[in-house]
Every structure is written in C-alpha cells, then in structure tokens.
XYZ file of C-alpha atoms in Angstrom:
189
model
C 6.962 -31.412 -8.316
C 10.390 -33.302 -6.572
C 12.834 -30.495 -7.885
C 9.840 -27.762 -6.743
C 10.558 -29.047 -3.176
C 14.179 -29.510 -3.371
C 14.876 -25.561 -3.452
C 11.657 -24.713 -1.200
C 12.876 -22.419 1.766
C 13.024 -24.362 4.940
C 10.970 -22.731 7.159
C 7.714 -20.204 6.352
C 8.221 -16.676 6.645
C 5.817 -14.193 5.496
C 5.359 -10.485 4.886
C 7.188 -8.097 1.946
C 10.668 -8.754 2.890
C 9.885 -12.395 3.307
C 8.338 -12.497 -0.282
C 11.949 -11.012 -2.141
C 13.541 -13.359 0.511
C 11.895 -16.399 -0.351
C 12.152 -15.545 -3.831
C 15.923 -15.166 -3.831
C 16.209 -18.362 -1.999
C 14.331 -20.406 -4.391
C 16.249 -18.884 -7.733
C 19.815 -18.627 -5.445
C 19.430 -22.442 -4.731
C 18.404 -23.556 -8.453
C 21.499 -21.743 -9.199
C 23.505 -23.352 -6.375
C 24.778 -19.834 -5.080
C 23.237 -20.157 -1.587
C 26.245 -19.352 0.196
C 27.573 -16.909 -2.425
C 23.734 -14.777 -2.340
C 24.291 -14.607 1.853
C 27.665 -13.207 1.640
C 26.958 -10.692 -1.210
C 23.333 -9.583 0.839
C 25.512 -9.326 4.272
C 27.832 -7.370 2.260
C 25.229 -4.909 0.593
C 23.214 -4.883 4.105
C 27.071 -3.731 5.711
C 27.462 -1.475 2.798
C 24.421 0.316 3.912
C 25.011 0.831 7.563
C 28.898 1.946 6.818
C 28.166 4.296 4.460
C 25.800 7.182 4.462
C 26.260 8.085 0.817
C 24.521 4.485 -0.257
C 22.044 4.644 2.609
C 20.902 7.689 0.780
C 20.667 6.307 -2.268
C 18.388 3.699 -1.050
C 16.660 5.484 0.823
C 15.986 8.591 -1.527
C 12.292 9.024 -3.326
C 13.530 11.524 -5.784
C 15.674 9.390 -7.471
C 13.699 7.819 -10.297
C 13.553 4.214 -10.020
C 14.981 3.775 -13.728
C 17.895 6.074 -12.494
C 17.894 3.400 -9.425
C 17.757 0.185 -11.677
C 21.119 1.799 -14.322
C 22.871 3.113 -11.061
C 22.174 -0.572 -9.667
C 23.328 -2.178 -12.873
C 26.944 0.126 -12.949
C 27.380 -0.513 -9.283
C 27.215 -4.380 -9.101
C 27.360 -5.794 -12.737
C 30.310 -8.532 -12.627
C 30.735 -7.675 -9.018
C 27.783 -10.107 -7.760
C 26.063 -13.093 -8.648
C 23.122 -12.931 -11.275
C 20.697 -13.587 -8.448
C 21.870 -11.137 -6.413
C 21.719 -8.417 -9.291
C 17.919 -9.323 -10.177
C 17.128 -9.400 -6.251
C 18.596 -5.487 -6.779
C 17.426 -4.576 -10.255
C 13.805 -5.944 -8.991
C 13.959 -3.710 -5.585
C 15.060 -0.898 -7.481
C 12.217 -1.195 -10.104
C 9.353 -1.423 -7.050
C 10.973 1.143 -5.414
C 12.187 -1.070 -2.451
C 15.741 -0.684 -2.598
C 15.411 0.686 1.380
C 14.248 -2.750 1.662
C 17.453 -4.412 0.693
C 19.319 -5.101 4.465
C 15.910 -6.303 6.100
C 15.537 -8.681 3.109
C 19.242 -9.735 3.610
C 18.308 -10.012 7.293
C 15.107 -12.284 6.145
C 17.214 -14.451 3.657
C 20.331 -14.848 6.580
C 17.246 -16.413 8.964
C 16.342 -18.584 5.714
C 20.006 -19.628 5.756
C 20.166 -20.324 9.336
C 17.354 -22.711 9.032
C 18.416 -24.402 5.914
C 21.970 -24.982 8.204
C 19.751 -26.356 11.447
C 21.123 -22.916 13.631
C 19.143 -22.162 16.431
C 19.605 -18.747 17.486
C 19.285 -18.058 21.424
C 19.743 -15.404 23.924
C 20.757 -15.515 27.060
C 20.512 -12.598 29.443
C 21.567 -12.583 32.752
C 22.634 -10.184 36.386
C 26.195 -10.508 35.708
C 28.996 -12.190 33.068
C 28.683 -15.874 33.097
C 31.608 -17.916 33.339
C 32.271 -20.381 30.621
C 31.478 -23.176 32.971
C 28.173 -21.424 33.385
C 27.692 -20.688 30.051
C 28.701 -24.273 28.635
C 25.869 -25.577 31.160
C 23.152 -23.227 30.097
C 24.378 -24.226 26.151
C 24.197 -28.200 27.177
C 20.450 -27.592 28.585
C 19.840 -25.232 25.267
C 21.054 -27.975 22.691
C 18.648 -30.559 24.424
C 15.792 -28.501 23.580
C 16.162 -27.491 20.154
C 16.430 -31.249 19.143
C 18.697 -33.528 16.939
C 20.863 -31.793 13.947
C 20.715 -28.121 15.343
C 23.041 -26.246 16.301
C 22.750 -23.411 18.896
C 23.800 -19.669 18.120
C 24.510 -18.244 21.519
C 24.663 -15.038 22.414
C 24.628 -13.154 25.842
C 23.431 -10.296 27.154
C 24.104 -8.598 30.700
C 21.469 -6.842 32.435
C 21.695 -5.725 35.933
C 17.706 -5.166 36.199
C 16.796 -8.823 36.153
C 18.457 -8.922 39.934
C 19.948 -12.646 39.323
C 18.990 -16.118 37.511
C 18.654 -15.491 33.608
C 16.277 -14.949 30.858
C 16.566 -17.445 28.181
C 14.925 -16.388 24.221
C 15.167 -19.707 21.661
C 14.221 -17.963 18.476
C 10.447 -16.472 19.131
C 10.497 -18.795 22.660
C 10.922 -16.527 25.909
C 11.630 -18.392 29.678
C 12.193 -15.985 32.205
C 13.789 -17.568 35.540
C 15.088 -14.235 36.677
C 14.517 -12.861 40.255
C 13.061 -9.885 39.176
C 10.110 -11.725 37.708
C 9.754 -13.721 40.467
C 9.797 -11.077 42.984
C 7.131 -9.266 40.622
C 5.165 -12.199 40.982
C 5.081 -12.733 44.418
C 4.344 -8.592 44.671
C 1.673 -8.873 42.681
C -0.331 -11.897 44.722
C 0.333 -10.074 48.022
C -1.002 -6.890 46.404
C-alpha cells in the first residue's frame, strides 16, 4: 500500500530499541506528530538523566507493571502526545521503561535520517581553526551525497599526534600521524 510506504521509517534499524522506535515513528507519522514526539522523547531522556528520582522509577524492578502504568498515565496524560503516551504505557506494561532513553536515541536516529542529516565526528590532535573546519566540512559534504546535511562535531585527542580521524555514520577514516607511525613500526618489526 502506498500509504503504508509513506509512513515507513527512512532507514532500517534492528534490535529491541529499534522495534519500539520504528513502531513509534509509524504511529507519529500517521498522526503527523513526528517532530513533537521527538521533542517529547528527548525531554523524557533529559529528565531521566537529570532526575535521580525519575531514573530510579524507570529502573526499579520492584515497582509492579500496573503501578508503573498508572504512574506514567498520571505523570504524562494531557502533557504529551497520544503517541508518546502510548509508547510509555507500552514500555511500562512490558517492563521496559528502563530502555526509554535508548529508544529516544534510536527514534532520533530515524528523524535525522528523515531530515537527511548525517552525523560526522572529526578527531584532531589540536583544536581546529574555523578555516580548517570549513575545509573538512566541505570535503565531507561531497562524500555524503546530495540533499544530505552534515552535522559536525569535533573532538581533541592529543594521542593521535597529528592529522585527523573522521567518522561519518559507521565509516571510520584514520589519517592520523599516530596510526601512520604504528603502521610503519609494524612493517619494520
């Protein structure tokens, strides 16, 4: 069906977190609340990381499933979209509330793919200048394809000695001096 294909997640992710995230994506797409659900899930994730009491509630296996469902309904009903509420109630009923932050991350991956965003990390021995960063960003843009937007983050790791390490999605390119020295020392030894 054409309508089902229109709501299909943009990338195939697998695993338990992906199952929940994919189902939430489809439901949010059908209800036209994709961005709202992403913001709500990120809010839940942030609350879990900032509030020890909420984190404890999510993790505590001694609280019954029924009690967790009731508490989730009380906390969230009328404050979040029906899609987010249904996800959280389902997680409570399945004793999976502890996985809510990871499911939020997986849902964010789906949303980034929908928006055509590709995450890239540049690791350098020293802080990059604006000119260097712009040059690397332009080179990366040519690698990710048309219509894609590179979301760039940088890290400094003096142990690479010089050069760069670049990670785009699941691809890793090591152009560091440290790896070249290791490579040469392995061939000489």
